[in-house]
Coordinates of C-alpha atoms and ligand atoms in Angstrom, one line a residue:
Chain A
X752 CA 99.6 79.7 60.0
X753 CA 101.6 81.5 62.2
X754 CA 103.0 84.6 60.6
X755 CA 99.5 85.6 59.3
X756 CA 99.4 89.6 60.4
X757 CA 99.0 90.6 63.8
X758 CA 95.7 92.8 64.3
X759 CA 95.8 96.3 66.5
X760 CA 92.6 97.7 67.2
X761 CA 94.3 101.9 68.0
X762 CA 91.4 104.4 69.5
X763 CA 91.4 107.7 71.3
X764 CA 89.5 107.5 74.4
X765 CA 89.0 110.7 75.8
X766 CA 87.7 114.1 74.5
X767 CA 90.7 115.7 73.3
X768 CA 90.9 116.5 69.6
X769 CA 94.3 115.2 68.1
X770 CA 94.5 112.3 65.8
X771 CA 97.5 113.1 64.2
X772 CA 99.6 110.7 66.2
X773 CA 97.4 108.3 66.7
X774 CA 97.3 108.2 62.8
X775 CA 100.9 108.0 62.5
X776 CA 101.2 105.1 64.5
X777 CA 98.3 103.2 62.7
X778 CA 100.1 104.1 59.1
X779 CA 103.5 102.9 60.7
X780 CA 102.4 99.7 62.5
X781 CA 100.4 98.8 58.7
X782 CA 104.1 99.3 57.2
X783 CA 105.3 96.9 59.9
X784 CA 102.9 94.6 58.4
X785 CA 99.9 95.0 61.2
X786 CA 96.4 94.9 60.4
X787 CA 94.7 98.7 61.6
X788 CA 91.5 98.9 62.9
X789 CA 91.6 102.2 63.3
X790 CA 88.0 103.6 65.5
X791 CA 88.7 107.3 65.3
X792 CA 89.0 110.1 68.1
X793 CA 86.7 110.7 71.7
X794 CA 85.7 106.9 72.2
X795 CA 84.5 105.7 75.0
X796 CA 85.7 102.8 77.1
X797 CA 82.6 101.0 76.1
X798 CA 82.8 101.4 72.4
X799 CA 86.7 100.6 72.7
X800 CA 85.9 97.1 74.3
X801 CA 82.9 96.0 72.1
X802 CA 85.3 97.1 69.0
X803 CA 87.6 95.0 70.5
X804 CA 85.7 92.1 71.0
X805 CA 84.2 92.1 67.4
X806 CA 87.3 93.0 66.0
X807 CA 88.8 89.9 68.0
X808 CA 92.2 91.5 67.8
X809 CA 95.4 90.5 69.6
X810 CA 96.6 94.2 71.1
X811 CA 94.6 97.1 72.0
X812 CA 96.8 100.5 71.3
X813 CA 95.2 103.0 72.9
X814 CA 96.7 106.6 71.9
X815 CA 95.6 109.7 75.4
X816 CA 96.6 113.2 75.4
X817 CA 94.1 114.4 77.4
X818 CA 95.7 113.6 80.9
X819 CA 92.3 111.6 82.1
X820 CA 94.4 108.5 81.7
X821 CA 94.4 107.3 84.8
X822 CA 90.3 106.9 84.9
X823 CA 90.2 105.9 81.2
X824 CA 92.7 103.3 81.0
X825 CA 91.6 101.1 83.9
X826 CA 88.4 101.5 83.4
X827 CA 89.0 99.9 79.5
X828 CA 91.3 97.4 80.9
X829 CA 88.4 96.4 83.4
X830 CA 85.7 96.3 80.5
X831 CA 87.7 94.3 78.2
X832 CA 88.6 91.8 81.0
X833 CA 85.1 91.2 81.7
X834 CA 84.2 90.8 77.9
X835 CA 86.6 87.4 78.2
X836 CA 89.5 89.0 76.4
X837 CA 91.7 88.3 78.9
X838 CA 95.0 87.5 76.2
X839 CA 94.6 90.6 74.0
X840 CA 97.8 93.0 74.7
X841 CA 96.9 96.4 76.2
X842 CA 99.2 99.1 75.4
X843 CA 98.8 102.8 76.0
X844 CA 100.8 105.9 73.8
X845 CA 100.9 109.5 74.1
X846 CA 101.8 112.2 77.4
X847 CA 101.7 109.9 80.4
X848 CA 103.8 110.5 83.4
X849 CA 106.3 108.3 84.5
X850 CA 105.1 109.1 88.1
X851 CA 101.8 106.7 86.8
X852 CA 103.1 104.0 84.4
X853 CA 102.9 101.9 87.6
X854 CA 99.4 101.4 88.4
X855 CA 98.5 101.6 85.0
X856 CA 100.7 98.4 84.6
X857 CA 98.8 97.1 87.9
X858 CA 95.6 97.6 86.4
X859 CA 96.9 95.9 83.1
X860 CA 98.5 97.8 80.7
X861 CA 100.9 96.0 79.6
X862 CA 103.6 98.9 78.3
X863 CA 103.0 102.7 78.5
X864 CA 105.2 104.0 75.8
X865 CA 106.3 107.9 75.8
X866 CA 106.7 110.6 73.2
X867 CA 110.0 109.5 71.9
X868 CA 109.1 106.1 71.5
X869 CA 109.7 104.8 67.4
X870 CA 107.1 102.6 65.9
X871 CA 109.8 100.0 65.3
X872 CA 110.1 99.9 69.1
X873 CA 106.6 99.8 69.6
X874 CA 106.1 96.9 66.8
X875 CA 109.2 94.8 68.2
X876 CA 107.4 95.2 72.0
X877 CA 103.9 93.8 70.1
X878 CA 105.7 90.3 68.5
X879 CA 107.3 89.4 71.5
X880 CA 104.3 89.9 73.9
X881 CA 101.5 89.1 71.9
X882 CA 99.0 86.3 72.8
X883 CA 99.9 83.2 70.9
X884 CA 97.1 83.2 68.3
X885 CA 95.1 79.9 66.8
Chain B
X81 CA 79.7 85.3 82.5
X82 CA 78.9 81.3 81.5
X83 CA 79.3 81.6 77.8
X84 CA 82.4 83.6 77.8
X85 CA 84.5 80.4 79.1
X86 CA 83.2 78.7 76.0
X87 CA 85.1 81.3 73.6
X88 CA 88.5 81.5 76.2
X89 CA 88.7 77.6 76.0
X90 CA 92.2 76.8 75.1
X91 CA 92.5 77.4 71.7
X92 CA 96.1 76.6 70.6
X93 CA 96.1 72.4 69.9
X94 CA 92.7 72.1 70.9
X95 CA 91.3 69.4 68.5
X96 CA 90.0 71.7 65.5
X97 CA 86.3 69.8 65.3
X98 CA 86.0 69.8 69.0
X99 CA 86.5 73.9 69.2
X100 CA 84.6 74.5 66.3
X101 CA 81.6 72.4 67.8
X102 CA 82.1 74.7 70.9
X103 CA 82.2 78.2 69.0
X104 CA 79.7 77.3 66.6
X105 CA 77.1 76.4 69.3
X106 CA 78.2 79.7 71.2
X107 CA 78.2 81.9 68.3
X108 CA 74.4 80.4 67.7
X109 CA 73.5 81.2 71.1
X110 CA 74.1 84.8 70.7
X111 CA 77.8 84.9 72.1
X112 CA 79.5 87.5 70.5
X113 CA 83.3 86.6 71.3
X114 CA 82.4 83.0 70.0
X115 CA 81.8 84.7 66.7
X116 CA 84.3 87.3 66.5
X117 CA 86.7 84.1 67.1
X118 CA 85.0 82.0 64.7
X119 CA 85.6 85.0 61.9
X120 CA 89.2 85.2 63.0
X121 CA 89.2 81.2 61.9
X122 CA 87.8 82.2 59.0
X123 CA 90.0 84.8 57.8
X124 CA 92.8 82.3 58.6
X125 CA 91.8 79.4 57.0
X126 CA 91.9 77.2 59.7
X127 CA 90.6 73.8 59.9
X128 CA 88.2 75.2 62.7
X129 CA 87.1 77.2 59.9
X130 CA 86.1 74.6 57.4
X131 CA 84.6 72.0 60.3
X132 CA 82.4 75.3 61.9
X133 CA 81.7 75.7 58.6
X134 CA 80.4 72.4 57.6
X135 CA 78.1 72.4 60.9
X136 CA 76.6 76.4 60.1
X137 CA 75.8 76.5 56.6
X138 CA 72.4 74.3 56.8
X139 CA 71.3 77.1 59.6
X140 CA 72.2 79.7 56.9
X141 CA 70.1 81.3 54.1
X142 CA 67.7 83.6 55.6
X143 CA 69.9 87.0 56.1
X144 CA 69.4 89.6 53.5
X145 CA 73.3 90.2 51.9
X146 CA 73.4 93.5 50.5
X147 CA 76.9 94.5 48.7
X148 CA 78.0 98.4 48.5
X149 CA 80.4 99.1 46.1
X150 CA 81.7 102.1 44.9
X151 CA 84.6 104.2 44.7
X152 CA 86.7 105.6 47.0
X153 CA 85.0 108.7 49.3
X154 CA 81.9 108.1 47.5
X155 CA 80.3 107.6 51.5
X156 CA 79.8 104.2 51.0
X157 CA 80.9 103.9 55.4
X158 CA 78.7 106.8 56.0
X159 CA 76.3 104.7 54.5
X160 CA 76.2 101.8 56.3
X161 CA 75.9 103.9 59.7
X162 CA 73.3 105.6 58.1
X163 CA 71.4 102.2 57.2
X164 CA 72.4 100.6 60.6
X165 CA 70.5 103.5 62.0
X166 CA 67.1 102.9 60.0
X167 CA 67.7 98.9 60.4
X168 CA 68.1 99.3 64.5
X169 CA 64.8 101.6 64.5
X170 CA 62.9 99.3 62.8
X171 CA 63.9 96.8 65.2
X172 CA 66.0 94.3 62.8
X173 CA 69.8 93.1 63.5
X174 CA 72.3 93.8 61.6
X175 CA 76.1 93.0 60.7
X176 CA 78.7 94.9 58.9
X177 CA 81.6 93.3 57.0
X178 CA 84.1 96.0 56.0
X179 CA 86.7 95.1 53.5
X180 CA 90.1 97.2 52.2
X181 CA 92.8 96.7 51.0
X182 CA 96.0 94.6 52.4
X183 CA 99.4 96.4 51.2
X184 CA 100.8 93.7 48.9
X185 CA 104.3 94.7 50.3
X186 CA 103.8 94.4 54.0
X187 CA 100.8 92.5 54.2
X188 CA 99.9 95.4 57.0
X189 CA 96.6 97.3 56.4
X190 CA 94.5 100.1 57.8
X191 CA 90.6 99.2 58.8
X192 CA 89.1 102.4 58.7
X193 CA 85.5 102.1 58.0
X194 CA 84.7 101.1 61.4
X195 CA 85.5 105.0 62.3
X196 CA 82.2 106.2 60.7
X197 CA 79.6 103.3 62.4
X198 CA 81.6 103.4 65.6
X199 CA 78.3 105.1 67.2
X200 CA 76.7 101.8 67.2
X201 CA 79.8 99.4 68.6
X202 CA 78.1 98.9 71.9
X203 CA 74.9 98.1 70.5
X204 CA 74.6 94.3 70.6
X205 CA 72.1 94.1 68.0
X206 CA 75.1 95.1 65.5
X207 CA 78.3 93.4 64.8
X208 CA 81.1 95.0 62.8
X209 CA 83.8 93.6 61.3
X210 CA 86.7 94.6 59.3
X211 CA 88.5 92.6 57.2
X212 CA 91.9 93.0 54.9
X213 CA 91.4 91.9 51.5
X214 CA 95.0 89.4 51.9
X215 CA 95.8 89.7 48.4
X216 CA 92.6 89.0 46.6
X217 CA 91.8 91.2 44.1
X218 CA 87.5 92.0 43.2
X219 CA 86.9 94.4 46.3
X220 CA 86.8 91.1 48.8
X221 CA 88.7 89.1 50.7
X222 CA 88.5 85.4 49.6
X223 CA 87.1 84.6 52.8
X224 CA 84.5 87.7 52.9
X225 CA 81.9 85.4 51.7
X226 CA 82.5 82.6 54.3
X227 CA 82.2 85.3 56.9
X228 CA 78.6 86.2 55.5
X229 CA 78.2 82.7 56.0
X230 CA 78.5 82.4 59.3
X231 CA 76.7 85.8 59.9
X232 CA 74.0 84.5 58.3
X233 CA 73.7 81.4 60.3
X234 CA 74.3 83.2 63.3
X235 CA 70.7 84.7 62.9
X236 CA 71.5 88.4 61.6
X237 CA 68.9 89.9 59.4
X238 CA 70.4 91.9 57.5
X239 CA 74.7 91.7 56.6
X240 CA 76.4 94.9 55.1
X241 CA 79.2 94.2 53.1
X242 CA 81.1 97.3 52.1
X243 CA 83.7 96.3 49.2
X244 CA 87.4 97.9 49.3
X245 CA 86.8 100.6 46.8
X246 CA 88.8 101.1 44.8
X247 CA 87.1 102.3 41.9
X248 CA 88.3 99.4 39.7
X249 CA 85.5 97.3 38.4
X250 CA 84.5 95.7 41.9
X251 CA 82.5 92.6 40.3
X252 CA 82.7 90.1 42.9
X253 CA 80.3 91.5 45.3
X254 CA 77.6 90.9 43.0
X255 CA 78.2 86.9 43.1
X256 CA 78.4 87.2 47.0
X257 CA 75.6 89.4 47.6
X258 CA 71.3 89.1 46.9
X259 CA 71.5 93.1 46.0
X260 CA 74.0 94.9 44.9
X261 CA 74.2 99.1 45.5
X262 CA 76.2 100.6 43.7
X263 CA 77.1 104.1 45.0
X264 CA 78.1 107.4 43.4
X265 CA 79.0 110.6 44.3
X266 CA 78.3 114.0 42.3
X267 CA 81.9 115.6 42.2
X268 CA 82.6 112.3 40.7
X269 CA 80.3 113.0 37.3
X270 CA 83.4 113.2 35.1
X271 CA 84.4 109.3 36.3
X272 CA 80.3 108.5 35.6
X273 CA 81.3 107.0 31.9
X274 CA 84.5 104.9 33.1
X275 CA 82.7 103.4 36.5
X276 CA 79.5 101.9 34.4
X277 CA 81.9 99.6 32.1
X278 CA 82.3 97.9 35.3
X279 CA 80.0 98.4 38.1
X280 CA 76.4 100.1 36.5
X281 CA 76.1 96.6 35.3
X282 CA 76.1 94.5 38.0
X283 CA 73.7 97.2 40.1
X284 CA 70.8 95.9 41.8
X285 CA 70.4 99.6 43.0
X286 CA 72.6 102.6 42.1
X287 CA 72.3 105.3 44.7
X288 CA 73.8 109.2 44.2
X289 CA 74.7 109.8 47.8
X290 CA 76.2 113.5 49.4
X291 CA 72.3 114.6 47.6
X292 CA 73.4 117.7 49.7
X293 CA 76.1 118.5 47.1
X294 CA 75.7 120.4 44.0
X295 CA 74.8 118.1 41.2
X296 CA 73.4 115.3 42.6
X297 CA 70.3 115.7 40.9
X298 CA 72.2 115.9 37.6
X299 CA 74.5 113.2 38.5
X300 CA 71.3 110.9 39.1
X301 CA 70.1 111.9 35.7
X302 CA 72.9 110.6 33.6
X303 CA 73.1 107.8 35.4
X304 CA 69.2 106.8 34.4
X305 CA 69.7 108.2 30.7
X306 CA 72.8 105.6 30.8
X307 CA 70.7 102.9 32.5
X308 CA 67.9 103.1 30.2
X309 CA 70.2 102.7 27.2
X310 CA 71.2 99.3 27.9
X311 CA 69.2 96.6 26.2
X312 CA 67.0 94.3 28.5
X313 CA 67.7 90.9 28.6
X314 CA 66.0 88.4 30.2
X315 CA 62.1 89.1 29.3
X316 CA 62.1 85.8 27.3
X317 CA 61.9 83.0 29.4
X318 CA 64.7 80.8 28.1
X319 CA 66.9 83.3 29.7
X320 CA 65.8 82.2 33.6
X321 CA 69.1 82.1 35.3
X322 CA 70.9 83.6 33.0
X323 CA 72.7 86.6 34.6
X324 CA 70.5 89.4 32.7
X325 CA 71.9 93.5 32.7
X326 CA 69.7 94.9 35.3
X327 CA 67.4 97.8 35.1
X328 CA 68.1 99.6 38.6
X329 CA 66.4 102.3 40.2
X330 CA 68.6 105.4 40.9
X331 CA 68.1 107.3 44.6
X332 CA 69.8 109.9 46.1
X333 CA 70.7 109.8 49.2
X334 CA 73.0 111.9 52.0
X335 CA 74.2 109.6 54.1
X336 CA 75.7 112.4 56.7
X337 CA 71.8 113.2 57.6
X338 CA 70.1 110.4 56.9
X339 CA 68.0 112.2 54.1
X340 CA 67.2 109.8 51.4
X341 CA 68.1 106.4 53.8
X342 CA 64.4 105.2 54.7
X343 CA 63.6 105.3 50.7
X344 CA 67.2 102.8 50.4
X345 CA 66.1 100.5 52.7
X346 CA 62.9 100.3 51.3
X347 CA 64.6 99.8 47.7
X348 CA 66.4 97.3 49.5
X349 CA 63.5 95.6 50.7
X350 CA 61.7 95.4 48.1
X351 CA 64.5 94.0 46.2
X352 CA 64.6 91.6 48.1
X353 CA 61.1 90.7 48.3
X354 CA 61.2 90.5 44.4
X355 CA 64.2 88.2 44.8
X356 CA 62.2 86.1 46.2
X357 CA 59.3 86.1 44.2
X358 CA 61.4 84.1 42.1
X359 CA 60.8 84.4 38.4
X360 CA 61.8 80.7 38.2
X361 CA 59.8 77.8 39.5
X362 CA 58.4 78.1 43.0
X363 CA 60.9 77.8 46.0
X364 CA 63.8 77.9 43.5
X365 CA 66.8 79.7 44.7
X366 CA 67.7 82.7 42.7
X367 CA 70.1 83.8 40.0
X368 CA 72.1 85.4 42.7
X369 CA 72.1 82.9 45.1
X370 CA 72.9 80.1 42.4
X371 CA 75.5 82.2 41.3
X372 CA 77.2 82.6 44.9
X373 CA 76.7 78.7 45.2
X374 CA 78.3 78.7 42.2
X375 CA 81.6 80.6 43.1
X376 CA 82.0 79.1 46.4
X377 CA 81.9 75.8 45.2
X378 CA 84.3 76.3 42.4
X379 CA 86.6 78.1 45.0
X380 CA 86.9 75.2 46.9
X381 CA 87.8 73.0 44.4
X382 CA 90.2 75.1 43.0
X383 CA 91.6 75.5 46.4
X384 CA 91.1 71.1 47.1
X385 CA 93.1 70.9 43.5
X386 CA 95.8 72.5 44.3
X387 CA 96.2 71.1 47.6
X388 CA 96.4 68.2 46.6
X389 CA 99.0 68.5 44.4
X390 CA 101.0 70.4 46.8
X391 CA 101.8 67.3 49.1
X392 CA 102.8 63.8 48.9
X393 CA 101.8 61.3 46.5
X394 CA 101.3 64.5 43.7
X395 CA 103.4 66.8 44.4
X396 CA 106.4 65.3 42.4
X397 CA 104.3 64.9 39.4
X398 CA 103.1 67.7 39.8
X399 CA 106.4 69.7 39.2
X400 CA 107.4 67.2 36.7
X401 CA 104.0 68.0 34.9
X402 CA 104.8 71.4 35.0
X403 CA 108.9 71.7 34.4
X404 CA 107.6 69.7 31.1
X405 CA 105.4 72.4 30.4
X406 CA 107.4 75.2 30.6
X407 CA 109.9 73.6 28.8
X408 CA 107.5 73.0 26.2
X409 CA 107.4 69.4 26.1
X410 CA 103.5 69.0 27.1
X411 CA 101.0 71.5 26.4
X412 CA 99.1 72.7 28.8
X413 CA 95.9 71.3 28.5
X414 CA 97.4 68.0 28.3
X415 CA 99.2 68.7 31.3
X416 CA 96.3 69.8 33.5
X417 CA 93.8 66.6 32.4
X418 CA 97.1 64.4 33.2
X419 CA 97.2 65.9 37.1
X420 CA 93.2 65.7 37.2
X421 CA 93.3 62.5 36.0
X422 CA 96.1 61.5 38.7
X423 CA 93.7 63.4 41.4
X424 CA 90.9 61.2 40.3
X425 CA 92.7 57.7 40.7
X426 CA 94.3 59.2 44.2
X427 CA 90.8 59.7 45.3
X428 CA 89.7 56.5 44.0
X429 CA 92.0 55.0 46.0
Ligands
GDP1089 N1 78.6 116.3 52.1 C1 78.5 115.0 52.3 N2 79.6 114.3 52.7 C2 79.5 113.0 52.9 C3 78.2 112.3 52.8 N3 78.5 111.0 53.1 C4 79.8 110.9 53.3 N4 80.4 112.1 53.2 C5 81.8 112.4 53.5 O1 82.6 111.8 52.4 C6 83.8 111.3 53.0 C7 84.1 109.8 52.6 O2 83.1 109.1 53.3 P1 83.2 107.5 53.6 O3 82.0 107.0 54.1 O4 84.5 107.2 54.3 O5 83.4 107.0 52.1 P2 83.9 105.6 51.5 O6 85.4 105.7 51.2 O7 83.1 105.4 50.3 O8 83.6 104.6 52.6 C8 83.8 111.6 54.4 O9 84.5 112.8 54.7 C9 82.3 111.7 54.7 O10 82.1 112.6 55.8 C10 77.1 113.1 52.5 O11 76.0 112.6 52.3 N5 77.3 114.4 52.2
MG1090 MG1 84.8 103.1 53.6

């Protein structure tokens, strides 16, 4: 089966305290037809990866306001490469400079998408990069 | 990492037996991305899925399945964490299999349960997995009980399965599970009547949890007034595997502390202990376990029945069969012994 529902595990690492978009995103991407697993506000990289891994989901949407991005997301990126997920999608959401987008691409974030970014935009990016699934 | 390459084999037109040797082996030998792949087979219905399926189940049979039903913000997910914390400190493993609902427009759905037990992703020792119901109505998936399955032959001791919730009469569970909890919340005392038609009766245990709310206590009460009215079937010995209305114990419990938890799993474990004390002959499985033989045998057939009049040589009868039923030219019943008949002789064959 091939159009069986693509599954999007969407955390918050980091310490800051706003779900709100985060939640928007996992109630959009469900209307786009996406399966949410949806782990909740101040994980850490480790708890992100092992969801991930039990979860066995295809894209990892990971939703950072705090600005310690640029530790966080390579760091997750590292700990889901080692756990042998090397096909799931990494994506990353929420107030990232521009100035940055390229290294967190390096280290394997796959898109970086801003503040005015719409969810159709955002699912449209996921069906055309995601791992081709068994 | 050795066993990782196993689970990052090629899996797209690798030959399904040959991958779900591999997996099935890995998943045995305590790799964790095996599993979580093998689950995704299941969920899919792949062949994988059937042929790792085939090679588990003699393994299986030793987990404890526990079902938590119960409606919606009852703390059924509080629960589980809460559980998953006594279970890990008495040293026992434990997996989590946490079902809702699938929008039947989109086919998209939201996961959330995992948010409350997230404190214990990293812990290997606990596996957590959610699951969208796809359609299927009863609080499950229609693959949630091939997941226990494989859970089970995996070597976990104890598998969680929290049920959708919606409050609707969430029967299933207790033909997948060896005890069923059936949770309640105080605020919800008004509901009490409407939620026994359905669940009460299939409760192995029924817990009152949020004890730290006001009427907990007198929730619990009216529960056990209600629990003791129902008649007891199942004293007289002709009755052994009969399904028999239950007579459960009713705890109270607040999951966000922990109070009441260690009393659960002991409930739990003594459930199960009685379970199998069988009251049938020795080393006989029991009501519940028949009765989950029972549905996933019949699920398969219904599922191998229909298949096979989906394709080539049936499928043409098959509509014909049917067109001539709607058009009220064959009954129905006639119909369906016509197409099992033609299902026998193609077997036969
Ligand atoms: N006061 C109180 N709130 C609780 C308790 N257990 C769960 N909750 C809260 O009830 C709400 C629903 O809990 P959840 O576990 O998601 O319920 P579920 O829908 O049945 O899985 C959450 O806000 C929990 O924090 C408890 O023991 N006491
Ligand atoms: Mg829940």
């Amino acid at each position: 089966m091939t159009d069986r529902p693509i599954k999007i595990l969407i955390a918050k690492p980091g310490l800051d305290g706003h779900d709100r978009g985060a939640k928007v995103l996992a109630r959009g991407l469900r209307d786009e037809g996406f399966e949410v697993v949806y782990t909740g506000l101040r994980q850490t990289p480790e708890m992100i990866a092992s969801a991930s891994l039990q979860e066995d989901v295809d894209v990892v949407g990971l939703s950072i306001l705090s600005g310690a991005h640029m530790t966080l997301l390579p760091r997750i990126c590292t700990l889901i490469r080692e756990a042998g997920l090397d096909d799931v999608l990494v994506t990353a959401g929420g107030i990232i400079p521009d100035d940055d987008v390229p290294a967190l691409k390096a280290a394997g974030v796959a898109a970086v998408f801003g503040p005015g970014t719409t969810i159709g935009e955002v699912a449209t990016f996921i069906r055309a990069n995601v791992r081709p699934r068994d | 990492m050795g066993e990782d390459r196993v689970a990052r084999a090629p899996a797209v037109g690798a030959d399904p037996l040959t991958r779900a040797t591999e997996l099935a082996a890995a998943a045995v030998a305590g790799d964790r991305h095996a599993l979580a792949r093998l689950l995704t087979a299941i969920e899919n219905r792949t062949p994988v899925a059937e042929a790792a399926l085939r090679q588990l189940y003699p393994t299986g049979g030793r987990a404890h399945l526990v079902g938590i039903t119960g409606p919606p913000g009852a703390g059924k997910s509080t629960l589980v964490a809460a559980l998953i914390a006594e279970v890990r400190a008495a040293g026992r493993t434990v997996a989590v299999v946490a079902v809702d609902p699938s929008s039947p427009i989109t086919g998209g759905a939201i996961l959330g349960d995992r948010v409350r037990m997230q404190a214990y992703a990293a812990d290997r020792d606990v596996f957590i997995r959610s699951m969208a119901a796809r359609g299927h109505a009863g609080g499950l998936a229609s693959t949630t009980g091939a997941a226990c399955s494989v859970l089970d032959a995996v070597g976990f001791d104890l598998i969680l399965v929290e049920t959708v919730g919606t409050g609707q009469s969430e029967v299933e569970v207790a033909s997948s599970a060896d005890t069923t909890v059936v949770l309640e919340a105080p605020e919800m005392g008004d509901e009490v009547q409407a939620i026994k038609a359905g669940l009460l009766e299939v409760a192995d245990l029924v817990v009152v949890n949020k004890g730290d709310r006001p009427g907990a206590q007198r929730t619990a009460a009216q529960l056990r007034a209600m629990l003791v009215a129902a008649p007891v079937v199942g004293a007289d010995p002709a009755d052994a595997g009969r399904p028999r209305p239950k007579r459960p114990d009713v705890l109270i419990t607040t999951a966000a502390t922990g109070e009441g938890v260690p009393e659960l799993l002991a409930a739990l474990d003594r459930h199960r202990a009685g379970l199998t004390r069988a009251p049938t002959e020795d080393g006989a499985p029991t009501a519940a376990r028949l009765a989950r033989a029972d549905a996933q045998v019949r699920a398969i057939l219904a599922d191998r029945i229909a298949d096979r009049l989906r394709v080539a040589p049936l499928a043409d009868d098959a509509a014909a069969t049917l067109r001539a039923v709607a058009e009220h030219r064959v009954d129905p019943f006639t119909a369906a012994d016509r197409l099992l008949a033609a299902i026998g002789r193609e077997i036969a064959s």
